[in-house]
Amino acid sequence: MNRKNIIMVGIVCVLFLFLAWYVERSEMQVETGNRIVRAKPGEGNKDVSLTLSAEGLFEDYRYPLSVREMAVTEEEADEYFERAKEEIDGSFFAEGENADCVTQDVRMAERYVSGLVEARWNLDSYHVMGVDGTVIESAVPENGEVVNATAALTCGEYRADYSFGFLVYPKARTDGERLLASVESALEAQMALENGEFVSLPEEVDGYRLVWEETKKYLVWKVLFFEAAVLILLHLVKQERVREQERNRREQMRLDYPEVVNKLLILLGAGMSLKHAWNRISARYSDKREIKTPRYIYEEMLITSHEISDGESERRAYQNFGDRTGLGVYHRLVRILIQNLNTGSRGLCQLLEQEAQNALEERRALAKKLGEEAGTRLLIPMTLMLVIVIAIIMVPAMLSFNL
C-alpha cells in the first residue's frame, strides 16, 4: 500500500471516530446536575436509557425512562386552537372554492399547528361526502346539499370544537364527460339485461354514434425494440471486452520487455547469432507455453520465427514483429536489431545492455503507475462504504431527534 492510500485510510478512520463521537454526544440526554431536557409540546415523549446504581443494593442497573413532553398552559392551548382554526379555513376547501360552492374533495387533516393540535372530524351527510372528504358525485343533487362539519380539536388536556357548514354541488361536466357517464350507464344496463356468454357494446348513446376498438398493446414493436436494445448492448459489451483484452495485452508486453531484452543479451553475449538466439527463445516458450495464459510477446516472437523459417527475410520479419506489437519500445528494439543486420554484431551487446537498463526503469515506472491506478479504483468502493457507514450511524441519530 503506497503512501497515498495509507493517508486516505487514515483520514477515513479519523472521520469514523469523529462521527461516532458526535453521535454519542448528540444522543446523550442527561445534562450536568442530573437534568433531562423534556420534549416540547407535540414532539412526543422522550425515551432515555439510564444506568442506576444504589450504594449497597445494586450497581449498573438498567433503568429505561419515558420522559413526558412539556404540557401546554390554557392560554397556549387557546392560542393554538385559534391558529388551528385559521389553518382549517385556509386549507379545508380546494383552491378557488369556498363554503358557498364546493365541487371538489375537501382536506380534513388529522393535525394542525405543526402537530400541536389534533383534529377529529365529523360530517352530518356522509351520503354525499365520504369520511375522507371525497365528494360522491352520483349522490349530490343538482341543486346542491348543505354539509355541516365539526372538528374536535385537542391540545394536551384541553379541548375545543370548531363547526361550520358548506354547500356541495355536483361538478360541472363537459359534453364529453356527460357522454362517458351515459355510456357507463348504458353498459351497466346492457350487462344487467344480457346475462349470457357475451355482452353487446352499445352502438349509439345520446345521439352519438360509437365506434369500439380494442386497445393495441404493440407487443411486437416492444419485443423488437427490446431485441434491438439487447443486440446493441451485446455489441457494446463485446467491443469493451476487445478493448480490455487489448489493454491487457499491451500492458503485459510492456512488462515483459526487459525480460526479452535480457534474454537476447545473454544469448548474443554467449556467441549466438541473432537468428539462432531468436529461435532459441521462441522454442523454449513453445515447449512450456500454456494455452490458457499466453505471453503475448513470445507468441509474436514465435510467429516471427515461423516467418523466417518459411523464407521471409530477417529484416522484413523483424519489421512485421514491431508492427504487430504496436508499442514504441519494441519498435526501438527492432531498429537496434536491423542495425545489427546492416553493420554486423559489433557493439550490439552494448546497445542491448543500455536498452535493458532503460527497459528496467520503464518497467518500474509502469508498475508504479499501475499500482496508483489500482489504488484510485479502490477509492470508489471505499467511498461507497463510507456513505453506507455514515447512513447507518446518522439515520438512527436523526430519528432520535424526531427530525
Protein backbone atom coordinates (compact mmCIF):
# COMPACT_ATOMS: atom_id res chain seq x y z
CA MET A 1 0.00 0.00 0.00
CA ASN A 2 1.52 3.32 -1.06
CA ARG A 3 1.66 6.48 0.98
CA LYS A 4 -1.40 7.99 -0.71
CA ASN A 5 -3.62 5.04 0.20
CA ILE A 6 -2.29 4.98 3.77
CA ILE A 7 -3.18 8.66 4.18
CA MET A 8 -6.65 8.03 2.70
CA VAL A 9 -7.31 5.10 5.05
CA GLY A 10 -6.12 7.20 7.99
CA ILE A 11 -8.47 10.06 7.06
CA VAL A 12 -11.42 7.62 6.77
CA CYS A 13 -10.63 6.10 10.17
CA VAL A 14 -10.40 9.53 11.82
CA LEU A 15 -13.68 10.54 10.18
CA PHE A 16 -15.39 7.42 11.51
CA LEU A 17 -14.10 8.13 15.01
CA PHE A 18 -15.36 11.73 14.80
CA LEU A 19 -18.79 10.58 13.60
CA ALA A 20 -19.02 8.02 16.40
CA TRP A 21 -18.06 10.66 18.97
CA TYR A 22 -20.56 13.16 17.53
CA VAL A 23 -23.42 10.65 17.52
CA GLU A 24 -22.64 9.52 21.05
CA ARG A 25 -22.53 13.11 22.30
CA SER A 26 -25.69 14.10 20.42
CA GLU A 27 -27.65 11.15 21.84
CA MET A 28 -26.76 11.95 25.45
CA GLN A 29 -29.89 13.14 27.23
CA VAL A 30 -28.67 13.69 30.80
CA GLU A 31 -27.10 17.10 31.35
CA THR A 32 -25.00 18.40 34.23
CA GLY A 33 -26.85 18.16 37.52
CA ASN A 34 -28.81 15.03 36.55
CA ARG A 35 -31.25 17.02 34.41
CA ILE A 36 -33.06 15.75 31.30
CA VAL A 37 -34.42 18.19 28.75
CA ARG A 38 -38.10 17.45 28.16
CA ALA A 39 -39.52 17.44 24.65
CA LYS A 40 -41.57 20.40 23.54
CA PRO A 41 -45.36 20.06 23.21
CA GLY A 42 -46.26 17.98 20.16
CA GLU A 43 -42.87 16.24 19.92
CA GLY A 44 -43.95 13.22 21.97
CA ASN A 45 -42.39 11.53 24.97
CA LYS A 46 -38.62 11.08 25.12
CA ASP A 47 -37.26 7.59 25.85
CA VAL A 48 -33.98 7.60 27.77
CA SER A 49 -31.85 4.55 28.61
CA LEU A 50 -30.23 5.06 32.04
CA THR A 51 -27.98 3.06 34.32
CA LEU A 52 -28.82 3.29 38.05
CA SER A 53 -26.51 2.46 40.93
CA ALA A 54 -27.52 2.46 44.60
CA GLU A 55 -24.84 2.05 47.23
CA GLY A 56 -25.10 -1.30 48.94
CA LEU A 57 -28.11 -2.52 46.89
CA PHE A 58 -27.26 -2.78 43.21
CA GLU A 59 -24.87 -1.41 40.63
CA ASP A 60 -25.26 -0.60 36.91
CA TYR A 61 -28.97 -1.47 36.92
CA ARG A 62 -30.61 -0.78 33.54
CA TYR A 63 -33.41 1.73 34.06
CA PRO A 64 -35.42 2.77 30.96
CA LEU A 65 -37.28 6.04 31.47
CA SER A 66 -40.01 7.66 29.40
CA VAL A 67 -39.99 11.43 29.99
CA ARG A 68 -43.32 13.04 29.15
CA GLU A 69 -43.33 16.06 26.91
CA MET A 70 -43.89 19.54 28.27
CA ALA A 71 -47.52 20.35 28.99
CA VAL A 72 -49.18 23.42 27.48
CA THR A 73 -50.96 26.08 29.53
CA GLU A 74 -54.59 27.03 28.95
CA GLU A 75 -53.52 30.32 27.33
CA GLU A 76 -51.15 28.49 24.99
CA ALA A 77 -53.84 25.96 24.13
CA ASP A 78 -56.32 28.74 23.25
CA GLU A 79 -53.70 30.34 21.01
CA TYR A 80 -53.01 27.02 19.27
CA PHE A 81 -56.76 26.45 18.78
CA GLU A 82 -57.11 29.83 17.06
CA ARG A 83 -54.16 29.09 14.81
CA ALA A 84 -55.62 25.66 14.01
CA LYS A 85 -58.93 27.25 13.00
CA GLU A 86 -57.08 29.65 10.72
CA GLU A 87 -55.25 26.72 9.12
CA ILE A 88 -58.55 24.87 8.64
CA ASP A 89 -60.11 27.90 6.96
CA GLY A 90 -57.13 28.20 4.63
CA SER A 91 -56.68 24.53 3.71
CA PHE A 92 -60.10 22.84 4.02
CA PHE A 93 -61.50 23.84 0.61
CA ALA A 94 -59.81 23.21 -2.75
CA GLU A 95 -58.11 26.13 -4.45
CA GLY A 96 -60.62 28.58 -5.91
CA GLU A 97 -63.59 27.26 -3.86
CA ASN A 98 -65.32 28.43 -0.69
CA ALA A 99 -68.15 27.37 1.61
CA ASP A 100 -70.80 28.67 -0.83
CA CYS A 101 -69.82 26.25 -3.61
CA VAL A 102 -67.86 23.01 -3.11
CA THR A 103 -67.46 20.67 -6.08
CA GLN A 104 -64.07 19.07 -5.27
CA ASP A 105 -62.79 16.95 -2.40
CA VAL A 106 -62.02 18.73 0.87
CA ARG A 107 -58.95 18.27 3.06
CA MET A 108 -59.58 17.06 6.59
CA ALA A 109 -56.15 16.82 8.22
CA GLU A 110 -55.56 14.99 11.49
CA ARG A 111 -53.07 17.53 12.91
CA TYR A 112 -52.54 21.28 12.68
CA VAL A 113 -50.10 23.89 14.01
CA SER A 114 -47.06 21.65 13.37
CA GLY A 115 -48.73 18.72 15.08
CA LEU A 116 -49.59 20.52 18.32
CA VAL A 117 -53.35 20.32 17.72
CA GLU A 118 -55.09 17.04 16.92
CA ALA A 119 -58.37 17.12 14.97
CA ARG A 120 -61.15 14.52 14.79
CA TRP A 121 -63.71 15.23 12.08
CA ASN A 122 -67.41 14.51 11.88
CA LEU A 123 -69.80 15.19 8.96
CA ASP A 124 -73.60 15.08 9.04
CA SER A 125 -74.08 14.00 5.39
CA TYR A 126 -71.88 11.02 4.61
CA HIS A 127 -74.09 10.02 1.69
CA VAL A 128 -72.76 12.95 -0.41
CA MET A 129 -69.23 13.08 1.06
CA GLY A 130 -67.06 10.24 2.34
CA VAL A 131 -65.25 10.12 5.67
CA ASP A 132 -62.04 11.21 3.92
CA GLY A 133 -63.63 14.29 2.34
CA THR A 134 -64.25 12.75 -1.08
CA VAL A 135 -67.31 14.06 -2.94
CA ILE A 136 -69.67 11.24 -4.01
CA GLU A 137 -70.68 12.58 -7.41
CA SER A 138 -73.60 10.24 -8.01
CA ALA A 139 -75.30 11.23 -4.74
CA VAL A 140 -75.05 15.02 -4.99
CA PRO A 141 -78.35 16.61 -6.11
CA GLU A 142 -78.34 19.18 -8.90
CA ASN A 143 -79.44 21.99 -6.57
CA GLY A 144 -76.72 21.11 -4.05
CA GLU A 145 -76.80 19.98 -0.43
CA VAL A 146 -75.60 21.57 2.81
CA VAL A 147 -73.00 19.62 4.78
CA ASN A 148 -72.04 20.52 8.35
CA ALA A 149 -68.53 19.67 9.54
CA THR A 150 -67.31 19.58 13.12
CA ALA A 151 -63.66 19.34 14.14
CA ALA A 152 -62.98 18.19 17.72
CA LEU A 153 -59.67 19.91 18.50
CA THR A 154 -57.32 18.55 21.18
CA CYS A 155 -54.17 20.17 22.57
CA GLY A 156 -52.74 18.37 25.57
CA GLU A 157 -55.56 18.11 28.13
CA TYR A 158 -57.60 20.92 26.59
CA ARG A 159 -60.48 20.51 24.12
CA ALA A 160 -62.33 22.77 21.68
CA ASP A 161 -64.86 22.32 18.87
CA TYR A 162 -64.94 24.12 15.55
CA SER A 163 -68.09 23.78 13.41
CA PHE A 164 -69.01 25.25 10.05
CA GLY A 165 -71.22 24.43 7.07
CA PHE A 166 -70.67 24.40 3.32
CA LEU A 167 -72.76 23.74 0.21
CA VAL A 168 -71.80 20.79 -2.03
CA TYR A 169 -72.73 20.92 -5.74
CA PRO A 170 -72.14 18.34 -8.48
CA LYS A 171 -69.07 19.07 -10.55
CA ALA A 172 -69.76 20.84 -13.83
CA ARG A 173 -69.34 18.35 -16.65
CA THR A 174 -68.30 18.86 -20.23
CA ASP A 175 -70.17 17.24 -23.13
CA GLY A 176 -67.57 14.51 -23.24
CA GLU A 177 -67.88 13.75 -19.52
CA ARG A 178 -71.67 13.60 -19.79
CA LEU A 179 -71.38 11.24 -22.76
CA LEU A 180 -68.98 8.96 -20.85
CA ALA A 181 -71.42 8.86 -17.94
CA SER A 182 -74.22 7.91 -20.34
CA VAL A 183 -72.05 5.22 -21.93
CA GLU A 184 -71.28 3.78 -18.50
CA SER A 185 -74.99 3.72 -17.64
CA ALA A 186 -75.81 2.07 -20.98
CA LEU A 187 -73.16 -0.62 -20.41
CA GLU A 188 -74.46 -1.31 -16.90
CA ALA A 189 -77.99 -1.65 -18.25
CA GLN A 190 -76.79 -3.88 -21.11
CA MET A 191 -74.88 -6.19 -18.76
CA ALA A 192 -77.94 -6.40 -16.49
CA LEU A 193 -80.13 -7.44 -19.45
CA GLU A 194 -77.68 -9.82 -21.13
CA ASN A 195 -76.74 -12.47 -18.60
CA GLY A 196 -75.36 -14.82 -21.24
CA GLU A 197 -71.90 -15.56 -22.56
CA PHE A 198 -71.46 -12.27 -24.46
CA VAL A 199 -72.00 -8.57 -23.81
CA SER A 200 -73.04 -6.30 -26.69
CA LEU A 201 -71.38 -2.88 -26.76
CA PRO A 202 -73.82 -0.02 -27.50
CA GLU A 203 -73.51 1.50 -30.98
CA GLU A 204 -75.31 4.78 -30.22
CA VAL A 205 -75.79 6.83 -27.00
CA ASP A 206 -77.43 10.26 -26.68
CA GLY A 207 -77.47 10.64 -30.46
CA TYR A 208 -73.73 9.94 -30.82
CA ARG A 209 -72.54 7.00 -32.95
CA LEU A 210 -69.98 4.93 -31.06
CA VAL A 211 -67.08 3.01 -32.64
CA TRP A 212 -65.36 0.46 -30.39
CA GLU A 213 -61.80 -0.86 -30.90
CA GLU A 214 -59.72 -2.93 -28.56
CA THR A 215 -56.62 -1.10 -27.34
CA LYS A 216 -53.50 -2.37 -29.08
CA LYS A 217 -50.64 -3.48 -26.86
CA TYR A 218 -48.00 -3.15 -29.61
CA LEU A 219 -46.30 -6.22 -28.20
CA VAL A 220 -44.43 -6.92 -31.46
CA TRP A 221 -42.90 -3.43 -31.51
CA LYS A 222 -41.99 -3.66 -27.84
CA VAL A 223 -40.26 -7.01 -28.36
CA LEU A 224 -38.50 -5.65 -31.45
CA PHE A 225 -37.27 -2.61 -29.52
CA PHE A 226 -36.13 -4.85 -26.64
CA GLU A 227 -34.24 -7.15 -29.02
CA ALA A 228 -32.57 -4.18 -30.72
CA ALA A 229 -31.53 -2.77 -27.33
CA VAL A 230 -30.13 -6.15 -26.26
CA LEU A 231 -28.18 -6.52 -29.52
CA ILE A 232 -26.73 -3.02 -29.15
CA LEU A 233 -25.76 -3.72 -25.53
CA LEU A 234 -24.17 -7.04 -26.51
CA HIS A 235 -22.22 -5.28 -29.26
CA LEU A 236 -21.03 -2.61 -26.85
CA VAL A 237 -20.06 -5.24 -24.27
CA LYS A 238 -18.14 -7.17 -26.92
CA GLN A 239 -16.31 -4.03 -28.01
CA GLU A 240 -15.43 -3.21 -24.40
CA ARG A 241 -14.12 -6.74 -23.87
CA VAL A 242 -11.96 -6.43 -27.00
CA ARG A 243 -10.60 -3.09 -25.79
CA GLU A 244 -9.96 -4.52 -22.32
CA GLN A 245 -8.19 -7.51 -23.83
CA GLU A 246 -6.06 -5.21 -25.99
CA ARG A 247 -5.17 -3.08 -22.95
CA ASN A 248 -4.15 -6.18 -21.01
CA ARG A 249 -2.12 -7.40 -23.98
CA ARG A 250 -0.22 -4.12 -24.30
CA GLU A 251 0.45 -3.90 -20.55
CA GLN A 252 1.69 -7.48 -20.46
CA MET A 253 4.04 -6.89 -23.41
CA ARG A 254 5.39 -3.73 -21.76
CA LEU A 255 6.09 -5.65 -18.55
CA ASP A 256 7.80 -8.48 -20.49
CA TYR A 257 10.04 -6.13 -22.50
CA PRO A 258 13.02 -6.10 -20.04
CA GLU A 259 12.94 -9.91 -19.87
CA VAL A 260 13.02 -10.23 -23.69
CA VAL A 261 15.94 -7.80 -23.99
CA ASN A 262 17.91 -9.57 -21.21
CA LYS A 263 17.39 -12.98 -22.84
CA LEU A 264 18.62 -11.67 -26.20
CA LEU A 265 21.58 -10.01 -24.45
CA ILE A 266 22.59 -13.24 -22.68
CA LEU A 267 22.33 -15.43 -25.77
CA LEU A 268 24.10 -12.94 -28.05
CA GLY A 269 26.79 -12.47 -25.42
CA ALA A 270 27.28 -16.25 -25.41
CA GLY A 271 28.21 -16.12 -29.11
CA MET A 272 24.90 -16.98 -30.77
CA SER A 273 23.74 -15.21 -33.89
CA LEU A 274 20.62 -13.05 -33.73
CA LYS A 275 18.58 -15.57 -35.71
CA HIS A 276 19.60 -18.50 -33.53
CA ALA A 277 19.05 -16.53 -30.31
CA TRP A 278 15.57 -15.51 -31.50
CA ASN A 279 14.70 -19.11 -32.44
CA ARG A 280 16.07 -20.40 -29.12
CA ILE A 281 13.84 -18.06 -27.08
CA SER A 282 10.80 -18.91 -29.22
CA ALA A 283 11.46 -22.66 -29.00
CA ARG A 284 11.77 -22.59 -25.19
CA TYR A 285 8.50 -20.71 -24.90
CA SER A 286 6.80 -23.10 -27.34
CA ASP A 287 7.84 -26.08 -25.21
CA LYS A 288 6.48 -24.59 -21.96
CA ARG A 289 3.63 -22.35 -23.04
CA GLU A 290 0.11 -22.68 -21.64
CA ILE A 291 -2.83 -22.05 -23.95
CA LYS A 292 -4.99 -20.51 -21.20
CA THR A 293 -2.40 -17.96 -20.08
CA PRO A 294 -0.34 -16.98 -23.14
CA ARG A 295 2.51 -14.48 -23.03
CA TYR A 296 1.65 -12.30 -25.97
CA ILE A 297 5.15 -11.07 -26.79
CA TYR A 298 6.54 -14.61 -27.03
CA GLU A 299 3.59 -15.56 -29.24
CA GLU A 300 4.64 -12.75 -31.59
CA MET A 301 8.27 -13.92 -31.45
CA LEU A 302 7.11 -17.43 -32.31
CA ILE A 303 5.23 -16.08 -35.35
CA THR A 304 8.39 -14.22 -36.42
CA SER A 305 10.45 -17.45 -36.15
CA HIS A 306 7.93 -19.24 -38.39
CA GLU A 307 8.09 -16.41 -40.93
CA ILE A 308 11.89 -16.67 -41.09
CA SER A 309 11.65 -20.47 -41.39
CA ASP A 310 9.17 -20.04 -44.26
CA GLY A 311 11.65 -17.95 -46.23
CA GLU A 312 10.85 -14.40 -45.13
CA SER A 313 13.91 -12.18 -44.76
CA GLU A 314 15.04 -11.40 -41.24
CA ARG A 315 14.69 -7.65 -41.83
CA ARG A 316 11.09 -7.99 -43.01
CA ALA A 317 10.19 -10.48 -40.26
CA TYR A 318 11.50 -8.17 -37.51
CA GLN A 319 9.65 -5.21 -39.02
CA ASN A 320 6.44 -7.25 -39.06
CA PHE A 321 7.12 -8.15 -35.43
CA GLY A 322 7.35 -4.47 -34.47
CA ASP A 323 4.20 -3.61 -36.41
CA ARG A 324 2.19 -6.38 -34.71
CA THR A 325 3.19 -5.30 -31.22
CA GLY A 326 2.24 -1.66 -31.85
CA LEU A 327 4.45 -0.48 -28.97
CA GLY A 328 7.25 2.07 -29.17
CA VAL A 329 9.68 0.04 -27.05
CA TYR A 330 9.55 -2.90 -29.46
CA HIS A 331 9.94 -0.57 -32.44
CA ARG A 332 13.10 0.67 -30.73
CA LEU A 333 14.32 -2.92 -30.28
CA VAL A 334 13.60 -3.70 -33.94
CA ARG A 335 15.69 -0.70 -35.04
CA ILE A 336 18.61 -2.00 -32.95
CA LEU A 337 18.28 -5.48 -34.47
CA ILE A 338 18.03 -4.17 -38.03
CA GLN A 339 21.09 -2.02 -37.37
CA ASN A 340 22.88 -5.24 -36.37
CA LEU A 341 21.89 -6.80 -39.70
CA ASN A 342 23.30 -3.79 -41.58
CA THR A 343 26.56 -3.20 -39.70
CA GLY A 344 27.26 -6.52 -38.00
CA SER A 345 27.14 -7.60 -34.39
CA ARG A 346 29.87 -5.20 -33.24
CA GLY A 347 28.50 -3.03 -30.43
CA LEU A 348 25.15 -4.87 -30.37
CA CYS A 349 25.65 -6.18 -26.82
CA GLN A 350 26.46 -2.70 -25.54
CA LEU A 351 23.31 -1.31 -27.17
CA LEU A 352 21.18 -4.12 -25.74
CA GLU A 353 22.72 -3.66 -22.30
CA GLN A 354 21.83 0.03 -22.34
CA GLU A 355 18.37 -0.82 -23.64
CA ALA A 356 17.94 -3.38 -20.82
CA GLN A 357 18.72 -0.72 -18.21
CA ASN A 358 16.27 1.71 -19.82
CA ALA A 359 13.62 -1.04 -20.04
CA LEU A 360 14.04 -1.85 -16.37
CA GLU A 361 13.48 1.80 -15.44
CA GLU A 362 10.40 1.95 -17.70
CA ARG A 363 9.04 -1.22 -16.11
CA ARG A 364 9.43 0.25 -12.64
CA ALA A 365 7.61 3.41 -13.74
CA LEU A 366 4.86 1.32 -15.35
CA ALA A 367 4.45 -0.85 -12.25
CA LYS A 368 4.20 2.28 -10.11
CA LYS A 369 1.58 3.75 -12.46
CA LEU A 370 -0.48 0.54 -12.41
CA GLY A 371 -0.32 0.48 -8.62
CA GLU A 372 -1.55 4.07 -8.40
CA GLU A 373 -4.41 3.29 -10.82
CA ALA A 374 -5.40 0.28 -8.72
CA GLY A 375 -5.39 2.46 -5.60
CA THR A 376 -7.54 5.05 -7.37
CA ARG A 377 -10.06 2.38 -8.40
CA LEU A 378 -10.28 1.30 -4.77
CA LEU A 379 -11.45 4.78 -3.80
CA ILE A 380 -14.89 4.17 -5.35
CA PRO A 381 -15.83 1.15 -3.17
CA MET A 382 -14.22 2.85 -0.16
CA THR A 383 -16.36 5.94 -0.78
CA LEU A 384 -19.49 3.81 -1.09
CA MET A 385 -18.64 2.06 2.17
CA LEU A 386 -18.12 5.46 3.82
CA VAL A 387 -21.55 6.65 2.65
CA ILE A 388 -23.20 3.45 3.91
CA VAL A 389 -21.50 3.70 7.30
CA ILE A 390 -22.47 7.39 7.62
CA ALA A 391 -26.07 6.48 6.79
CA ILE A 392 -26.05 3.64 9.34
CA ILE A 393 -24.74 6.00 12.03
CA MET A 394 -26.65 9.18 11.19
CA VAL A 395 -30.14 7.84 10.38
CA PRO A 396 -30.82 6.45 13.87
CA ALA A 397 -29.42 9.66 15.37
CA MET A 398 -31.68 11.84 13.20
CA LEU A 399 -34.69 9.65 14.01
CA SER A 400 -33.95 10.01 17.71
CA PHE A 401 -34.13 13.80 17.25
CA ASN A 402 -37.63 13.40 15.71
CA LEU A 403 -36.44 15.08 12.52
